[in-house]
mmCIF file of C-alpha atoms and ligand atoms in Angstrom:
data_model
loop_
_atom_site.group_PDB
_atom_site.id
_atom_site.type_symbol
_atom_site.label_atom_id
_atom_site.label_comp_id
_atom_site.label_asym_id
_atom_site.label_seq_id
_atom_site.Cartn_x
_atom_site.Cartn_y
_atom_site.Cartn_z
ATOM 1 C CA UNK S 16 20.918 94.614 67.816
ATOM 2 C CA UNK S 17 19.535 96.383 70.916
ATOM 3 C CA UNK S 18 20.818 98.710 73.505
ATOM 4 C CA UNK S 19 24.628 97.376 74.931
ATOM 5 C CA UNK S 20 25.102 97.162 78.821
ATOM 6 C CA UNK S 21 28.364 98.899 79.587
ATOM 7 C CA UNK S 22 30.791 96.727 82.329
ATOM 8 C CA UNK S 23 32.187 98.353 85.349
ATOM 9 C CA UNK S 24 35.321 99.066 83.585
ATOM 10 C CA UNK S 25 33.213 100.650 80.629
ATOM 11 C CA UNK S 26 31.174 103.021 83.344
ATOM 12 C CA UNK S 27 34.466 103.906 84.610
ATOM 13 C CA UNK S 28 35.773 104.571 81.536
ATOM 14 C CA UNK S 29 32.854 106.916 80.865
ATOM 15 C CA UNK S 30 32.701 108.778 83.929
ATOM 16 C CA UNK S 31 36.257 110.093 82.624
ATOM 17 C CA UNK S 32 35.431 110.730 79.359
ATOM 18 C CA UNK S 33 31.442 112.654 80.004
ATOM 19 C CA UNK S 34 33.333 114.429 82.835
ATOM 20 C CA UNK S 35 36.064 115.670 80.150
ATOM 21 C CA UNK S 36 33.573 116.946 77.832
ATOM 22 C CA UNK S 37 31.849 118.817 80.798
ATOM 23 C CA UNK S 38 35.097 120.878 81.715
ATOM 24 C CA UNK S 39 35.483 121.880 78.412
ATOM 25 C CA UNK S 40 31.931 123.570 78.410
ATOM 26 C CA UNK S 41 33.315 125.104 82.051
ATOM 27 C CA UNK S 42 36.588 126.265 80.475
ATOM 28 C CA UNK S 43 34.492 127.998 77.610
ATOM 29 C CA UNK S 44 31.761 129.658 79.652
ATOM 30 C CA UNK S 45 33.710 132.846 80.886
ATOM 31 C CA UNK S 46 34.396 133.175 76.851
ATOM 32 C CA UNK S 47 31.005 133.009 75.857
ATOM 33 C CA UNK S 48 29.996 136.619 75.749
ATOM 34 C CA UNK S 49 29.051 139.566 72.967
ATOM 35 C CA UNK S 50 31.443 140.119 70.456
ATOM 36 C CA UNK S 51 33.332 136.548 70.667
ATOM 37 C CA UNK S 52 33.189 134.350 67.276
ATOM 38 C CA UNK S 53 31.748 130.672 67.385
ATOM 39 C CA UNK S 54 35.046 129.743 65.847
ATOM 40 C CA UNK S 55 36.705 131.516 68.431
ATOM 41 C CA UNK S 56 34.946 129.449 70.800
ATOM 42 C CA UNK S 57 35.823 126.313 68.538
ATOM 43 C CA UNK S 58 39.409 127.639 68.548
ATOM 44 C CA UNK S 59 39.973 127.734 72.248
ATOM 45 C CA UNK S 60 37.879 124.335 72.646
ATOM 46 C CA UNK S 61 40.458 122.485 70.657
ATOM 47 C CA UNK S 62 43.234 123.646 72.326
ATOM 48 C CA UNK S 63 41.981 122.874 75.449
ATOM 49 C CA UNK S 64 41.156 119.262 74.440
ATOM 50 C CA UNK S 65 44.577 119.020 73.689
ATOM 51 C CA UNK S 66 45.679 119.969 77.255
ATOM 52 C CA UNK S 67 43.247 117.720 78.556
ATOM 53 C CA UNK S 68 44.221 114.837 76.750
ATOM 54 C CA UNK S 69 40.896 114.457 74.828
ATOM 55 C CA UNK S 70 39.812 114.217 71.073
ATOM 56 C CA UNK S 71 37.210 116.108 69.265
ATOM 57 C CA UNK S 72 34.490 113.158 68.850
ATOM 58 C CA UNK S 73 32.550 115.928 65.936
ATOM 59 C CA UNK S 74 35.715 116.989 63.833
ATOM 60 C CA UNK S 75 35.838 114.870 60.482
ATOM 61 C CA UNK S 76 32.388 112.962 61.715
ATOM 62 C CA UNK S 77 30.971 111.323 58.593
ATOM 63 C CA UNK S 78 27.391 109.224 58.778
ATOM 64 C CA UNK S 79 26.580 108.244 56.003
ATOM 65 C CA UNK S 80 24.683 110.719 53.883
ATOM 66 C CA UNK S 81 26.670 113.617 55.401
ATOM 67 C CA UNK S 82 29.965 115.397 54.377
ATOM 68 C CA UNK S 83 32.646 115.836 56.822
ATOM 69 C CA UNK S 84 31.671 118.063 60.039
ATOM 70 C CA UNK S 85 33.868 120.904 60.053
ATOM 71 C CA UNK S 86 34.191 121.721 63.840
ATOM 72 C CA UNK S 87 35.652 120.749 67.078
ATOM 73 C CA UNK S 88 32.039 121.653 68.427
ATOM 74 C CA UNK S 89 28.879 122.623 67.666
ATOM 75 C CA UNK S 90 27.250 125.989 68.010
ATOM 76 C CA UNK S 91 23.597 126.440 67.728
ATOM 77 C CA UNK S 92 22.526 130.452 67.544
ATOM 78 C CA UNK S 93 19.078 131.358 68.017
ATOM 79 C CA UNK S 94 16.511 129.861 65.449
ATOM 80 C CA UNK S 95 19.254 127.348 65.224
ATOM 81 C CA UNK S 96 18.421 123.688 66.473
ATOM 82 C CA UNK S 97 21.140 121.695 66.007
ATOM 83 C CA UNK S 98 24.533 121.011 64.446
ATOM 84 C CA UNK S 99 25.597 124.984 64.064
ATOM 85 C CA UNK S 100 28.756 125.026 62.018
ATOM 86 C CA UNK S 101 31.345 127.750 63.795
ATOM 87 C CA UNK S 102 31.978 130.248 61.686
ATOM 88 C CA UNK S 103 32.790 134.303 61.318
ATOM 89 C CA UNK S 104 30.074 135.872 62.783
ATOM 90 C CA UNK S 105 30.097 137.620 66.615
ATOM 91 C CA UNK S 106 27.895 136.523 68.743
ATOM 92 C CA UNK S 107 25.537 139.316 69.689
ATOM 93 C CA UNK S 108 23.529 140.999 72.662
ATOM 94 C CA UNK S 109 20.502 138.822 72.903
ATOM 95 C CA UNK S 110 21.515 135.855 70.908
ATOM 96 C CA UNK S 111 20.624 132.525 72.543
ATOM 97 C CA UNK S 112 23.330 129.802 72.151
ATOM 98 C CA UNK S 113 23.696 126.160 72.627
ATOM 99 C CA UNK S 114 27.422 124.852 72.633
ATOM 100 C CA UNK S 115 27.713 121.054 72.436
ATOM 101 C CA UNK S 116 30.606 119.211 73.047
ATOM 102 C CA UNK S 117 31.736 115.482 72.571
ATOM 103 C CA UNK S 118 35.134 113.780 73.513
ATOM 104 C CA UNK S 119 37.035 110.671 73.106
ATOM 105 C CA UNK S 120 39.002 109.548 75.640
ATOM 106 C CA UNK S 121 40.575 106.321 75.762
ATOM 107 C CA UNK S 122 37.943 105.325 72.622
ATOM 108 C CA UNK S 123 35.458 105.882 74.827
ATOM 109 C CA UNK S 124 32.748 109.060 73.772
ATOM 110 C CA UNK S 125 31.370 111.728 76.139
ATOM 111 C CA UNK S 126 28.546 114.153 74.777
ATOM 112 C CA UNK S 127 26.904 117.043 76.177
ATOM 113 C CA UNK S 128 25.558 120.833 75.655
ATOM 114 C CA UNK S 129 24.567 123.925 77.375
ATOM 115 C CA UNK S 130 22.756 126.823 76.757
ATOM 116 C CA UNK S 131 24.883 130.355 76.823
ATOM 117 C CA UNK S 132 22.742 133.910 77.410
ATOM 118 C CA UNK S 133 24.557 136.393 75.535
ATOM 119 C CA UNK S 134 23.956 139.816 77.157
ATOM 120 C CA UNK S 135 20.718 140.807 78.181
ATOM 121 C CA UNK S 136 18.322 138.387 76.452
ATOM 122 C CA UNK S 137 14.417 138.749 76.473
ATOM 123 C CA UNK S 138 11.818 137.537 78.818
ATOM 124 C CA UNK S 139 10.565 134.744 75.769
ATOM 125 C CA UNK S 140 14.366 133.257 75.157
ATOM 126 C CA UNK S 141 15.175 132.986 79.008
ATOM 127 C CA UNK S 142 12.166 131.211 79.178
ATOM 128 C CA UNK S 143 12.489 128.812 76.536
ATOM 129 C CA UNK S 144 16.284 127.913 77.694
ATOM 130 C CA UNK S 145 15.039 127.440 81.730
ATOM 131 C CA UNK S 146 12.145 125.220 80.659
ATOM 132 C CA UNK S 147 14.456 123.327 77.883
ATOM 133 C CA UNK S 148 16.862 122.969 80.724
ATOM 134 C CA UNK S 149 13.835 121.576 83.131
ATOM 135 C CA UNK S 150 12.439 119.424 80.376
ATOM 136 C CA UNK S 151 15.519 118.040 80.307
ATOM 137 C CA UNK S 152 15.700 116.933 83.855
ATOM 138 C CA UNK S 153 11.787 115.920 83.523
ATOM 139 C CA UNK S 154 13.428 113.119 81.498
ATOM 140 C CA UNK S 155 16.057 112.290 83.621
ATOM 141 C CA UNK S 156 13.619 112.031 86.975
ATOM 142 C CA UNK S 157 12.453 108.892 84.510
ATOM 143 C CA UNK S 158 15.576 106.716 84.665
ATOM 144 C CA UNK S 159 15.573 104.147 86.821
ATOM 145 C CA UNK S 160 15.990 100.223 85.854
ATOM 146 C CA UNK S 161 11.906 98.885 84.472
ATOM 147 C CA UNK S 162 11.002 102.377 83.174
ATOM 148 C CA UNK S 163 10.810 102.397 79.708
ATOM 149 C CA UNK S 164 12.187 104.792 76.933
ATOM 150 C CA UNK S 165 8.575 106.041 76.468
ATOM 151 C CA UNK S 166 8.538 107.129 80.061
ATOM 152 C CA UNK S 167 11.209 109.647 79.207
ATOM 153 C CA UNK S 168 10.134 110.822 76.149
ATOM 154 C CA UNK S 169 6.390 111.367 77.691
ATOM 155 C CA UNK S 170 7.948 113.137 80.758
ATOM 156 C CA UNK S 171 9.826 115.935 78.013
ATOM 157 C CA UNK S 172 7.112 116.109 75.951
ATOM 158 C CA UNK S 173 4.337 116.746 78.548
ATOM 159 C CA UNK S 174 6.362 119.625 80.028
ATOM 160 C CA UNK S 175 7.110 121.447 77.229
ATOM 161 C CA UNK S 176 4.368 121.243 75.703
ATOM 162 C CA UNK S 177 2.127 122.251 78.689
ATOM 163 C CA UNK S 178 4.528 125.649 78.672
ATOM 164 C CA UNK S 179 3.095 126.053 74.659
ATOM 165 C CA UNK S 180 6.529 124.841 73.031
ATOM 166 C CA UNK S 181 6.844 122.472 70.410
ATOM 167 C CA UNK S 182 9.325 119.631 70.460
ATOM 168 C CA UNK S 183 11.595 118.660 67.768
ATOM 169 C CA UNK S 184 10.914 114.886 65.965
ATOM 170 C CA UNK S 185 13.767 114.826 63.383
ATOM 171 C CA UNK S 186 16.594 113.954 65.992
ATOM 172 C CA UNK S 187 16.984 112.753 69.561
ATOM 173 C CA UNK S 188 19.013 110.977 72.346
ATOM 174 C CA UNK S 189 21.509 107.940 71.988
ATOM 175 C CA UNK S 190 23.157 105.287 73.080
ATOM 176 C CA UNK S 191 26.842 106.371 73.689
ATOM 177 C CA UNK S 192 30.218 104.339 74.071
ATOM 178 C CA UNK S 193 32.873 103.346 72.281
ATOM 179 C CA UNK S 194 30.868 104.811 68.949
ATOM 180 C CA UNK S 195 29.406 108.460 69.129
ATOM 181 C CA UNK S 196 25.659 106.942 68.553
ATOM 182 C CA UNK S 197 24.645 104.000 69.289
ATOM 183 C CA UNK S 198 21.314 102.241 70.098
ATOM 184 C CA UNK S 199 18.705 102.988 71.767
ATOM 185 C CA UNK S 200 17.156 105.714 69.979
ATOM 186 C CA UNK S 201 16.178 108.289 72.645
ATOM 187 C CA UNK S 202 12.830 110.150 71.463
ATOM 188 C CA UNK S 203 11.700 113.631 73.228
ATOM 189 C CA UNK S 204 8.084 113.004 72.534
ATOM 190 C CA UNK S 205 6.464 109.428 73.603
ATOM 191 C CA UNK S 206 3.925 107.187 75.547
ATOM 192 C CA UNK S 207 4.858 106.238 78.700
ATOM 193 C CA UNK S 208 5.077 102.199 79.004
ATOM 194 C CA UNK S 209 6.162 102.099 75.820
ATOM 195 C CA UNK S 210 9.374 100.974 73.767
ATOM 196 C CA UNK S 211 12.541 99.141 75.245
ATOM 197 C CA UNK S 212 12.767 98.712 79.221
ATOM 198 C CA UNK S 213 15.943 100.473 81.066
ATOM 199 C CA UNK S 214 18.230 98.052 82.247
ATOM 200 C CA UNK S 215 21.154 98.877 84.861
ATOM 201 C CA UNK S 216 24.554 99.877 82.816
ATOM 202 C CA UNK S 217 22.688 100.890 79.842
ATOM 203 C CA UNK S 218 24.054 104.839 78.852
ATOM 204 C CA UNK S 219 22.356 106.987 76.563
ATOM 205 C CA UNK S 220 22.199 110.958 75.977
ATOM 206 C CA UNK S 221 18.815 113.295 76.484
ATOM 207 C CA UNK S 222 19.317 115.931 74.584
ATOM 208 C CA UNK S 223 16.014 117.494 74.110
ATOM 209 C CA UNK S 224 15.837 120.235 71.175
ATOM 210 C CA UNK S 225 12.656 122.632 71.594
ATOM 211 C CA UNK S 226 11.454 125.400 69.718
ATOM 212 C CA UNK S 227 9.046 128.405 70.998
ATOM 213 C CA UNK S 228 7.066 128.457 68.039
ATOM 214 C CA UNK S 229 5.698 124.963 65.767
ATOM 215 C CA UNK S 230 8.051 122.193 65.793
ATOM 216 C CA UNK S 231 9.216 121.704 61.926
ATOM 217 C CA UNK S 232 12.674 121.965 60.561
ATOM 218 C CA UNK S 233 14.744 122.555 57.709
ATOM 219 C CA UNK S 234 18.187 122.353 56.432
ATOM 220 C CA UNK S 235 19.815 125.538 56.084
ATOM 221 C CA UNK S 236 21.864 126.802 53.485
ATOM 222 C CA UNK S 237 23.867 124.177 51.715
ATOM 223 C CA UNK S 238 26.719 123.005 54.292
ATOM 224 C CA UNK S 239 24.906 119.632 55.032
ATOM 225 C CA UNK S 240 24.296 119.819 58.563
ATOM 226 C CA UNK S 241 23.020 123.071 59.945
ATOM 227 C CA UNK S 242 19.011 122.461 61.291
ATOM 228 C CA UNK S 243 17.346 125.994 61.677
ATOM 229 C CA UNK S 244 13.389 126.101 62.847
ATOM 230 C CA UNK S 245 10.985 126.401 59.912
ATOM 231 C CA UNK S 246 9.421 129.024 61.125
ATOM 232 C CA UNK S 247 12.845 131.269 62.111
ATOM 233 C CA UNK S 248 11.481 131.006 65.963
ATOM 234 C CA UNK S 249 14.169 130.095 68.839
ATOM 235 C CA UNK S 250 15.274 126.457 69.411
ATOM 236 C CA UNK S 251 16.976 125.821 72.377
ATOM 237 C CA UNK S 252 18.887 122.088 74.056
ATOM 238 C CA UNK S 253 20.199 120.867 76.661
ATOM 239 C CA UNK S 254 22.444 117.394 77.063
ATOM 240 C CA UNK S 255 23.557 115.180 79.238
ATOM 241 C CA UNK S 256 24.934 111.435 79.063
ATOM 242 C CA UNK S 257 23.105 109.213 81.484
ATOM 243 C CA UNK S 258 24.174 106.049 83.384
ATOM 244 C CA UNK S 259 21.335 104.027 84.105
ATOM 245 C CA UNK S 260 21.922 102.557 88.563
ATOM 246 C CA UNK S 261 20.312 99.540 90.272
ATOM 247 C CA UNK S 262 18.200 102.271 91.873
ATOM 248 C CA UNK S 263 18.101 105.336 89.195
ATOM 249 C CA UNK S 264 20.237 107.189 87.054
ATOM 250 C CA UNK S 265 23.789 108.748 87.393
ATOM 251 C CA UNK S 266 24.271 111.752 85.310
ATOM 252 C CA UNK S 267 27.594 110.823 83.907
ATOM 253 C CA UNK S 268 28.650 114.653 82.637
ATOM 254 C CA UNK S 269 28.649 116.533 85.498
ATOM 255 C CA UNK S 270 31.599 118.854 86.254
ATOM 256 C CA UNK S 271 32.107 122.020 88.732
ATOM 257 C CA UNK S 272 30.554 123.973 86.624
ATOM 258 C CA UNK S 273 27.340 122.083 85.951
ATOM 259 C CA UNK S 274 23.888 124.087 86.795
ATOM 260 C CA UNK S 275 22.396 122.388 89.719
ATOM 261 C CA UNK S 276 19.554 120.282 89.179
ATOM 262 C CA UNK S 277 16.063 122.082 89.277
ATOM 263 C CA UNK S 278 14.198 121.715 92.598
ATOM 264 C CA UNK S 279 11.869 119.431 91.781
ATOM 265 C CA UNK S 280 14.663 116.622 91.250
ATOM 266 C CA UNK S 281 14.773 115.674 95.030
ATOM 267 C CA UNK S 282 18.421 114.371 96.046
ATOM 268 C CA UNK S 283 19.460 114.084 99.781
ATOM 269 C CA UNK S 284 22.311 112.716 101.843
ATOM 270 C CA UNK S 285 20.382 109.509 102.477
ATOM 271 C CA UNK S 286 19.036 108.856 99.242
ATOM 272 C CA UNK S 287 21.736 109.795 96.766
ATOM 273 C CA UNK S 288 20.433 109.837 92.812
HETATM 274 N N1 MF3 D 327 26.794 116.150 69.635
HETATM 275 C C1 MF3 D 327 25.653 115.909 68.784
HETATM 276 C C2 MF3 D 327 24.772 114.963 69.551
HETATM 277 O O1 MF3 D 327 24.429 115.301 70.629
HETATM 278 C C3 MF3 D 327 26.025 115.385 67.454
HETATM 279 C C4 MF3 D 327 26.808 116.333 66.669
HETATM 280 S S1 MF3 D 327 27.284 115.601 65.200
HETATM 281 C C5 MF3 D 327 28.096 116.829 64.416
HETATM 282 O O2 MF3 D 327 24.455 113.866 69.170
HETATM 283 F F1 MF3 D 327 28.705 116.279 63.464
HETATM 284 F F2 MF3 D 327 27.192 117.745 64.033
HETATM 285 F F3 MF3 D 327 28.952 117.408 65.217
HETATM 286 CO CO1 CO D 328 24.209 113.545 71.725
HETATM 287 CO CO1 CO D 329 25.873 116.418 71.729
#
């Protein structure tokens, strides 16, 4: 098996569905805020997928290995890295949160996350989520048709670590479809020229997951699928689903609410991404 090229009607398909799952991280942003519970948030996420005409791509997801996942969404607090379960607790002043959403439409799968500043946050967690967000789009400048998956992976990794963070090994990007993950594996760390070549209408996720302090992980508790930091220091991620052009890359869940690129991704009238 190896990495699927999507057909025009596939990439259309998509564009719906990753723009879907980016409105439903605009219609929960103004609800993000102190006091609010993560399954509040999961709450009004749900209903809104219904009104949008979209289904919950996490709720009931089973890989093998795994129980059930619980929510309509993820939410990832703090020294949390990935795969938060909602649950009771308020979200505080301070906290750091990553919300990450993925929809079916049609049968076809749309993933992405933010990060959410709750309050006033401090100098250390605004700066881990700004140069997640940046390390992000470090991998994205990468896509173009002959780069390779290394390329990306180098790009994050470089970045982030030259800021002193630590990237996270256990889980990365994906292929994305008709099936929530699918190949190519998309690694945060890397060589560049190395592993599988990009090839126009491949799509895949980067969704890097970095932590301020050293990079190992740990399950936590005994639900089966919250990650936390080893250490207890912040994680923070960012995701997008990414079309791969003739000439670059499309980023496929973009939405009006979407941070603008950084301003080192250069994008003009005449030479659009
Ligand atoms: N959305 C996550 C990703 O980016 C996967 C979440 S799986 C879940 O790949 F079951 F934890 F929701
Ligand atoms: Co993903
Ligand atoms: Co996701």
């Amino acid at each position: 098996m190896s990495t699927s090229i999507k057909s025009p009607e596939g990439i259309a398909a998509m564009r719906t569905a990753c723009r879907l799952a980016s409105e439903v991280l605009d219609y929960l942003t103004p609800l993000i805020k102190p006091g609010v519970t993560t399954l509040e948030i999961d709450m009004h996420a749900a209903a809104y997928m219904a009104r949008q005409g979209t289904v919950s791509a996490t709720i009931g997801y089973q890989p093998p290995g795994y129980p059930p996942y619980p929510g309509h969404l993820c939410t990832s607090v703090n020294n949390v890295v990935c795969h938060g379960i909602p649950n009771h607790k308020p979200l505080k002043n301070g906290d750091i949160v990553n919300v990450d959403v993925t929809v079916i439409k049609d049968g076809w799968y749309g993933d992405n996350s933010r990060m959410f500043l709750i309050g006033e946050c401090s100098v250390a967690a605004k700066r881990l989520v700004s140069v997640t967000y940046d390390a992000m789009w470090k991998g994205i400048a990468q896509v173009r048709p002959g780069a390779r998956l290394g390329d990306i992976g180098h790009a994050i990794q470089k970045f982030a670590e030259g800021q002193g963070f630590s990237i996270v090994r256990e889980y990365c990007g994906h292929g994305i479809g008709q099936r929530f993950h699918e190949e190519p594996q998309v690694l945060h760390y890397g060589r560049p020229g190395t592993l599988e070549e990009l090839k126009p209408g491949m799509i895949f996720t980067i969704e890097p997951m970095i932590n301020a302090g050293r990079r190992e992980v740990k399950e936590y508790g005994n639900d089966g699928w919250t990650i936390v930091t080893k250490d207890r220091s912040l994680s923070a991620q960012w995701e997008h689903t990414i079309l791969v052009t003739e000439t670059g890359y499309e980023v496929l869940t973009l939405s009006a609410g979407s941070l603008p690129p950084p301003p080192f991704i250069q994008t003009s009238i005449f030479s659009p991404p």
